[in-house]
Short mmCIF file of C-alpha atoms in Angstrom, two decimals:
data_model
loop_
_atom_site.label_atom_id
_atom_site.label_comp_id
_atom_site.label_asym_id
_atom_site.label_seq_id
_atom_site.Cartn_x
_atom_site.Cartn_y
_atom_site.Cartn_z
CA MET A 1 0.00 0.00 0.00
CA ASP A 2 1.22 3.46 -0.90
CA ALA A 3 0.63 4.62 2.68
CA ALA A 4 2.60 7.85 2.45
CA SER A 5 0.37 9.19 -0.35
CA VAL A 6 -2.40 10.00 2.14
CA LEU A 7 -0.17 12.07 4.43
CA PRO A 8 -0.53 15.41 2.56
CA ALA A 9 -4.33 15.15 2.70
CA LEU A 10 -4.29 14.39 6.44
CA ALA A 11 -1.71 17.09 7.13
CA ALA A 12 -4.01 19.66 5.50
CA VAL A 13 -6.72 18.99 8.11
CA PRO A 14 -6.48 21.27 11.16
CA PRO A 15 -5.53 19.02 14.11
CA GLY A 16 -8.45 20.32 16.16
CA VAL A 17 -10.86 19.04 13.51
CA LEU A 18 -9.41 15.55 13.93
CA THR A 19 -10.04 15.50 17.67
CA GLY A 20 -13.04 17.80 17.88
CA THR A 21 -11.19 20.07 20.30
CA THR A 22 -10.00 23.69 20.18
CA THR A 23 -6.36 22.68 19.97
CA ALA A 24 -4.54 19.42 19.37
CA THR A 25 -1.10 17.95 18.79
CA LEU A 26 -0.38 16.08 15.57
CA VAL A 27 2.32 13.41 15.40
CA GLU A 28 3.17 12.03 11.95
CA LEU A 29 5.22 8.88 11.40
CA ALA A 30 5.96 8.45 7.70
CA ASP A 31 7.48 5.07 6.77
CA PRO A 32 8.78 4.39 10.32
CA LEU A 33 11.65 1.92 10.59
CA ASP A 34 11.63 0.63 14.16
CA PRO A 35 8.61 -0.86 15.98
CA GLN A 36 10.00 0.31 19.34
CA THR A 37 10.00 3.92 18.09
CA VAL A 38 6.39 3.58 16.99
CA LEU A 39 5.50 2.03 20.35
CA THR A 40 7.16 4.91 22.23
CA ARG A 41 5.26 7.53 20.23
CA LEU A 42 2.02 5.60 20.63
CA ARG A 43 2.51 5.24 24.37
CA ALA A 44 3.12 8.98 24.75
CA ALA A 45 -0.03 9.80 22.79
CA ALA A 46 -2.09 7.28 24.75
CA ALA A 47 -1.00 8.95 28.02
CA SER A 48 -2.84 12.14 27.04
CA PRO A 49 -6.17 12.49 28.85
CA GLY A 50 -7.91 14.15 25.90
CA PRO A 51 -9.46 12.59 22.78
CA LEU A 52 -7.07 10.49 20.72
CA LEU A 53 -7.40 9.72 17.00
CA VAL A 54 -5.00 7.20 15.42
CA CYS A 55 -4.88 6.92 11.62
CA LEU A 56 -3.15 3.87 10.14
CA ALA A 57 -2.33 3.00 6.55
CA GLY A 58 -0.21 0.03 5.56
CA GLN A 59 0.01 -3.70 5.09
CA LEU A 60 -0.78 -6.54 7.48
CA HIS A 61 1.25 -9.74 7.67
CA LEU A 62 0.84 -12.84 9.80
CA ASP A 63 3.62 -13.95 12.11
CA ARG A 64 3.60 -17.66 11.30
CA ARG A 65 5.12 -18.68 14.59
CA GLN A 66 2.65 -16.91 16.87
CA GLN A 67 -0.16 -16.60 14.28
CA LEU A 68 -0.57 -12.92 15.16
CA PRO A 69 -1.06 -10.02 12.74
CA HIS A 70 1.66 -7.37 12.40
CA LEU A 71 1.63 -3.98 10.67
CA ALA A 72 4.59 -3.85 8.29
CA LEU A 73 7.07 -0.98 8.71
CA ALA A 74 9.63 0.36 6.24
CA ARG A 75 12.14 -2.51 6.63
CA SER A 76 9.72 -5.38 7.27
CA THR A 77 10.19 -8.63 5.35
CA PRO A 78 8.48 -11.99 5.88
CA ALA A 79 11.67 -13.39 7.43
CA THR A 80 12.19 -10.48 9.88
CA LEU A 81 8.55 -9.72 10.61
CA ARG A 82 8.74 -10.38 14.38
CA TYR A 83 11.54 -7.82 14.78
CA THR A 84 10.78 -5.17 12.16
CA ALA A 85 6.96 -4.86 12.17
CA LEU A 86 4.50 -3.53 14.75
CA PRO A 87 2.50 -6.32 16.43
CA TRP A 88 -1.20 -5.51 16.33
CA HIS A 89 -1.54 -6.58 19.96
CA TRP A 90 0.95 -3.85 20.97
CA LEU A 91 -1.46 -1.29 19.53
CA ALA A 92 -4.37 -2.90 21.38
CA GLY A 93 -2.43 -3.03 24.64
CA GLU A 94 -1.48 0.65 24.62
CA LEU A 95 -5.00 1.81 23.81
CA ALA A 96 -6.72 -0.53 26.27
CA VAL A 97 -5.76 1.63 29.28
CA ARG A 98 -7.60 4.69 27.95
CA ALA A 99 -11.05 5.70 29.12
CA PRO A 100 -13.88 4.24 26.99
CA GLY A 101 -15.14 6.59 24.31
CA THR A 102 -11.97 8.71 24.13
CA THR A 103 -10.11 6.75 21.44
CA THR A 104 -10.82 6.26 17.74
CA VAL A 105 -8.70 4.32 15.25
CA VAL A 106 -9.19 4.74 11.50
CA ALA A 107 -7.33 2.10 9.49
CA ASP A 108 -6.84 1.55 5.76
CA LEU A 109 -5.05 -1.78 5.41
CA ALA A 110 -3.99 -4.34 2.83
CA ALA A 111 -3.75 -7.92 4.11
CA ASP A 112 -1.36 -10.58 2.88
CA PRO A 113 -3.04 -13.87 1.83
CA GLU A 114 -2.63 -15.50 5.23
CA VAL A 115 -4.10 -12.57 7.16
CA TRP A 116 -6.91 -12.21 4.61
CA GLN A 117 -7.82 -15.88 4.94
CA ARG A 118 -7.89 -15.59 8.72
CA LEU A 119 -10.02 -12.44 8.59
CA THR A 120 -12.67 -14.08 6.42
CA THR A 121 -13.31 -16.66 9.13
CA ALA A 122 -12.34 -14.65 12.24
CA PRO A 123 -12.97 -10.90 11.75
CA GLY A 124 -12.23 -10.41 15.46
CA LEU A 125 -8.55 -10.92 14.65
CA LEU A 126 -8.10 -7.13 14.58
CA THR A 127 -10.09 -6.31 17.70
CA LEU A 128 -8.72 -3.53 19.90
CA GLY A 129 -10.81 -4.37 22.95
CA PRO A 130 -13.95 -2.73 24.32
CA GLY A 131 -12.57 0.81 24.74
CA PRO A 132 -11.30 2.09 21.36
CA HIS A 133 -13.64 2.53 18.41
CA LEU A 134 -12.14 0.96 15.27
CA TYR A 135 -13.27 2.04 11.80
CA GLY A 136 -11.47 0.51 8.88
CA ARG A 137 -11.21 -1.09 5.50
CA VAL A 138 -9.10 -4.18 4.84
CA THR A 139 -8.47 -5.38 1.30
CA PRO A 140 -6.43 -8.28 -0.09
CA ALA A 141 -2.90 -7.18 -0.92
CA PRO A 142 -2.50 -6.57 -4.66
CA ARG A 143 0.09 -8.34 -6.75
CA ARG A 144 3.69 -7.25 -6.36
CA GLY A 145 4.38 -4.01 -8.20
CA GLU A 146 0.76 -2.84 -8.01
CA PRO A 147 0.58 -0.52 -4.99
CA LEU A 148 -2.86 0.04 -3.50
CA ALA A 149 -4.00 3.61 -2.83
CA PRO A 150 -5.36 4.34 0.69
CA ALA A 151 -8.63 5.62 -0.83
CA TYR A 152 -10.67 4.92 2.30
CA LEU A 153 -8.47 7.01 4.60
CA ARG A 154 -8.08 9.71 1.94
CA SER A 155 -11.86 10.02 1.79
CA TRP A 156 -11.96 10.64 5.57
CA ALA A 157 -9.35 13.38 5.12
CA GLU A 158 -11.26 15.05 2.28
CA LEU A 159 -14.51 15.02 4.25
CA TRP A 160 -12.73 16.58 7.23
CA ARG A 161 -11.18 19.23 4.96
CA SER A 162 -14.62 20.13 3.59
CA GLY A 163 -15.51 21.51 7.01
CA ALA A 164 -18.23 18.94 7.66
CA ARG A 165 -18.37 17.72 11.25
CA LEU A 166 -20.04 14.43 10.47
CA PRO A 167 -20.46 11.52 12.91
CA TYR A 168 -17.79 8.83 12.61
CA ASP A 169 -20.41 6.32 11.43
CA THR A 170 -21.30 8.63 8.53
CA LEU A 171 -17.65 9.27 7.65
CA HIS A 172 -17.06 5.51 7.63
CA ALA A 173 -20.06 4.78 5.40
CA GLU A 174 -19.22 7.57 2.95
CA SER A 175 -15.56 6.58 2.73
CA ALA A 176 -16.29 2.87 2.39
CA ALA A 177 -18.68 3.56 -0.48
CA HIS A 178 -16.08 5.74 -2.22
CA ALA A 179 -13.28 3.22 -1.76
CA ALA A 180 -15.45 0.35 -3.00
CA THR A 181 -15.38 1.81 -6.50
CA LEU A 182 -11.60 1.33 -6.55
CA ALA A 183 -11.25 -1.95 -4.62
CA PRO A 184 -14.60 -3.78 -4.53
CA GLU A 185 -13.34 -6.73 -2.46
CA SER A 186 -12.87 -5.52 1.09
CA LEU A 187 -13.75 -6.15 4.72
CA LEU A 188 -15.18 -3.23 6.66
CA LEU A 189 -14.57 -2.73 10.36
CA ALA A 190 -16.83 -0.63 12.57
CA PRO A 191 -18.02 -0.60 16.19
CA ALA A 192 -21.19 -2.46 17.01
CA PRO A 193 -24.08 -0.01 16.65
CA ALA A 194 -25.40 1.48 19.86
CA PRO A 195 -29.07 0.99 20.67
CA ALA A 196 -31.06 3.12 18.27
CA VAL A 197 -32.23 6.38 19.77
CA GLU A 198 -34.21 8.60 17.45
CA GLN A 199 -32.82 12.11 17.63
CA ASP A 200 -34.07 15.12 15.73
CA PRO A 201 -31.16 16.33 13.54
CA HIS A 202 -32.89 19.55 12.46
CA PRO A 203 -31.84 21.78 15.41
CA ALA A 204 -28.15 20.94 14.92
CA ILE A 205 -28.37 21.53 11.17
CA LEU A 206 -30.10 24.88 11.65
CA ALA A 207 -27.60 25.90 14.34
CA ALA A 208 -24.70 25.20 11.97
CA ALA A 209 -26.34 27.18 9.16
CA THR A 210 -27.19 30.21 11.31
CA ALA A 211 -23.61 30.18 12.65
CA GLY A 212 -22.32 30.46 9.10
CA ARG A 213 -21.09 26.85 8.85
CA HIS A 214 -23.05 26.33 5.64
CA GLY A 215 -20.83 23.55 4.31
CA GLU A 216 -21.27 21.53 7.47
CA ALA A 217 -25.05 22.05 7.50
CA ALA A 218 -25.38 21.03 3.85
CA ALA A 219 -23.19 17.95 4.32
CA VAL A 220 -25.20 16.71 7.31
CA ALA A 221 -28.50 17.28 5.50
CA ALA A 222 -27.18 15.46 2.44
CA ALA A 223 -26.16 12.52 4.62
CA TRP A 224 -29.67 12.34 6.10
CA GLU A 225 -31.13 12.55 2.58
CA ARG A 226 -29.00 9.60 1.45
CA GLU A 227 -30.18 7.64 4.48
CA ALA A 228 -33.81 8.47 3.63
CA LEU A 229 -33.21 7.34 0.05
CA ARG A 230 -31.68 4.09 1.28
CA ARG A 231 -34.43 3.34 3.77
CA HIS A 232 -37.50 4.65 1.99
CA GLY A 233 -36.59 5.04 -1.69
CA PRO A 234 -36.45 8.07 -4.00
CA ARG A 235 -40.24 8.30 -4.32
CA SER A 236 -40.93 8.82 -0.65
CA PRO A 237 -42.09 11.76 1.47
CA GLU A 238 -39.03 11.29 3.68
CA ALA A 239 -36.62 11.80 0.76
CA VAL A 240 -38.58 14.82 -0.50
CA HIS A 241 -38.44 16.38 2.96
CA TRP A 242 -34.65 16.33 2.96
CA THR A 243 -34.54 17.84 -0.52
CA GLU A 244 -36.59 20.72 0.90
CA VAL A 245 -34.26 21.04 3.89
CA ARG A 246 -31.30 21.33 1.52
CA ALA A 247 -33.21 23.92 -0.54
CA ASP A 248 -33.75 26.08 2.52
CA LEU A 249 -30.10 25.69 3.55
CA ALA A 250 -29.08 26.95 0.11
CA ARG A 251 -31.30 29.98 0.70
CA LEU A 252 -29.61 30.66 4.04
CA ALA A 253 -26.21 30.30 2.37
CA GLY A 254 -27.12 32.98 -0.20
CA GLU A 255 -27.33 30.56 -3.14
CA PRO A 256 -30.71 31.40 -4.74
CA ALA A 257 -30.07 29.46 -7.96
CA ARG A 258 -29.26 26.27 -6.06
CA SER A 259 -32.21 26.84 -3.75
CA CYS A 260 -34.55 27.37 -6.71
CA GLU A 261 -33.27 24.20 -8.36
CA LEU A 262 -33.89 22.12 -5.23
CA TRP A 263 -37.36 23.57 -4.65
CA LEU A 264 -38.23 22.73 -8.27
CA ALA A 265 -37.06 19.14 -7.67
CA ALA A 266 -39.11 18.95 -4.46
CA ALA A 267 -42.26 20.21 -6.19
CA GLU A 268 -41.85 17.74 -9.05
CA ALA A 269 -41.31 14.92 -6.55
CA ARG A 270 -44.47 15.81 -4.60
CA LEU A 271 -46.51 15.88 -7.80
CA ALA A 272 -45.03 12.48 -8.71
CA LEU A 273 -46.30 11.23 -5.35
CA ARG A 274 -49.80 12.17 -6.59
CA GLN A 275 -50.19 15.14 -4.29
CA PRO A 276 -52.73 17.53 -5.86
CA ALA A 277 -51.63 20.84 -7.34
CA ASP A 278 -53.48 22.77 -4.64
CA ASP A 279 -51.82 20.84 -1.81
CA PRO A 280 -50.17 23.40 0.53
CA ASP A 281 -46.83 21.54 0.39
CA VAL A 282 -46.83 21.53 -3.42
CA GLU A 283 -47.86 25.18 -3.63
CA GLY A 284 -45.28 26.10 -1.02
CA ALA A 285 -42.46 24.38 -2.94
CA VAL A 286 -43.37 26.16 -6.19
CA ASP A 287 -43.79 29.53 -4.45
CA ARG A 288 -40.37 29.17 -2.81
CA ALA A 289 -38.78 28.16 -6.12
CA HIS A 290 -40.32 31.26 -7.73
CA HIS A 291 -39.19 33.48 -4.85
CA GLN A 292 -35.59 32.25 -5.11
CA TRP A 293 -35.64 32.53 -8.91
CA GLU A 294 -36.41 36.22 -8.61
CA ARG A 295 -33.24 36.67 -6.54
CA ILE A 296 -30.83 35.04 -8.98
CA GLY A 297 -28.29 37.65 -10.06
CA ASP A 298 -26.87 35.63 -12.94
CA ARG A 299 -29.27 36.26 -15.86
CA ALA A 300 -28.03 33.25 -17.82
CA ARG A 301 -28.63 30.98 -14.84
CA ALA A 302 -32.08 32.47 -14.28
CA ARG A 303 -33.02 31.97 -17.93
CA ALA A 304 -31.83 28.34 -17.75
CA LEU A 305 -34.14 27.64 -14.81
CA GLY A 306 -37.04 29.71 -16.15
CA PRO A 307 -38.66 27.12 -18.47
CA ALA A 308 -38.90 24.51 -15.70
CA LEU A 309 -40.42 27.08 -13.36
CA ILE A 310 -42.94 28.20 -16.00
CA ALA A 311 -43.95 24.58 -16.63
CA LEU A 312 -44.54 24.11 -12.93
CA ARG A 313 -46.45 27.38 -12.61
CA GLN A 314 -48.78 26.21 -15.38
CA ARG A 315 -49.56 23.10 -13.34
CA VAL A 316 -49.49 24.83 -9.94
CA PRO A 317 -50.76 28.42 -10.32
CA GLY A 318 -50.65 28.99 -6.57
CA ARG A 319 -52.59 31.62 -4.69
CA ARG A 320 -50.67 34.67 -5.92
CA PRO A 321 -52.78 36.28 -8.68
CA GLY A 322 -50.77 36.87 -11.83
CA ALA A 323 -47.69 34.87 -10.72
CA LEU A 324 -47.47 32.98 -14.02
CA ALA A 325 -48.00 36.13 -16.09
CA ALA A 326 -45.30 37.99 -14.15
CA LEU A 327 -42.90 35.12 -14.60
CA THR A 328 -43.55 34.94 -18.33
CA ARG A 329 -42.99 38.72 -18.71
CA ARG A 330 -39.69 38.57 -16.88
CA MET A 331 -38.52 35.70 -19.08
CA ALA A 332 -39.43 37.74 -22.16
CA ASP A 333 -37.38 40.77 -21.06
#
């Protein structure tokens, strides 16, 4: 695995974003040589009382004598594995002393044939104990001379850099889906889900938007929309609702063209669900699309969206007298 290729993307993420704290310390070990050095750095980090995030990228090998997985370092070879690689149980041992819920490990790993075979029958081989939360992707090692890109871990880094403060479960799902397009055969690692507790995400999304964190608000709403699509399908009231949430977030972000586009999509979706043209939700979606269209400063963009809005206005006149006529006049100007 070309582990070092992900380092620039991770280094571009503010350390505080990684830990969710105001300040943080970042320690980077690129192609380390000695397992004792890695252990010393890991032990020092584990002694910190604050949140700890460990990102790993590399290749797993099986120590044939002890039948234990090791993370290969820069000088590791099959013959010297026990002395030149980092035993996985060392990592587990150092993190086990930390308070539950304070430690997260994100791993993008390639497994040699022996480790891969063991993992297919015993996925608990890479357990870190009850305290740390492990999120990861493990793929079979490619043929010699064909390095594997750490696409899973890179996706985490890019999502962090976007400014989105997404839950780890969402980051894992998004990154796993992205990486699957490049390496379809993989084993995904994630903590056992906690008991489901329905929480209303809308207050947090609105708080982010009103605080000016528009990218974060839009990313969280998009994640909830994808979940609604997965659970209920594209032709569902739940999916349409999240399209409308995203439309309103675009309005708050000062993006009238995007907001208009999303309100148009929401109106079309509600009509496809056989809601009548005089339904308040349908009329409201068209009225909001019209309202945002009038605020588009880019004339070319407004003209591009105009025909779809006119077509909708013909089906959904709304309760504003002359709305269609006014729209048609403006398009003719």
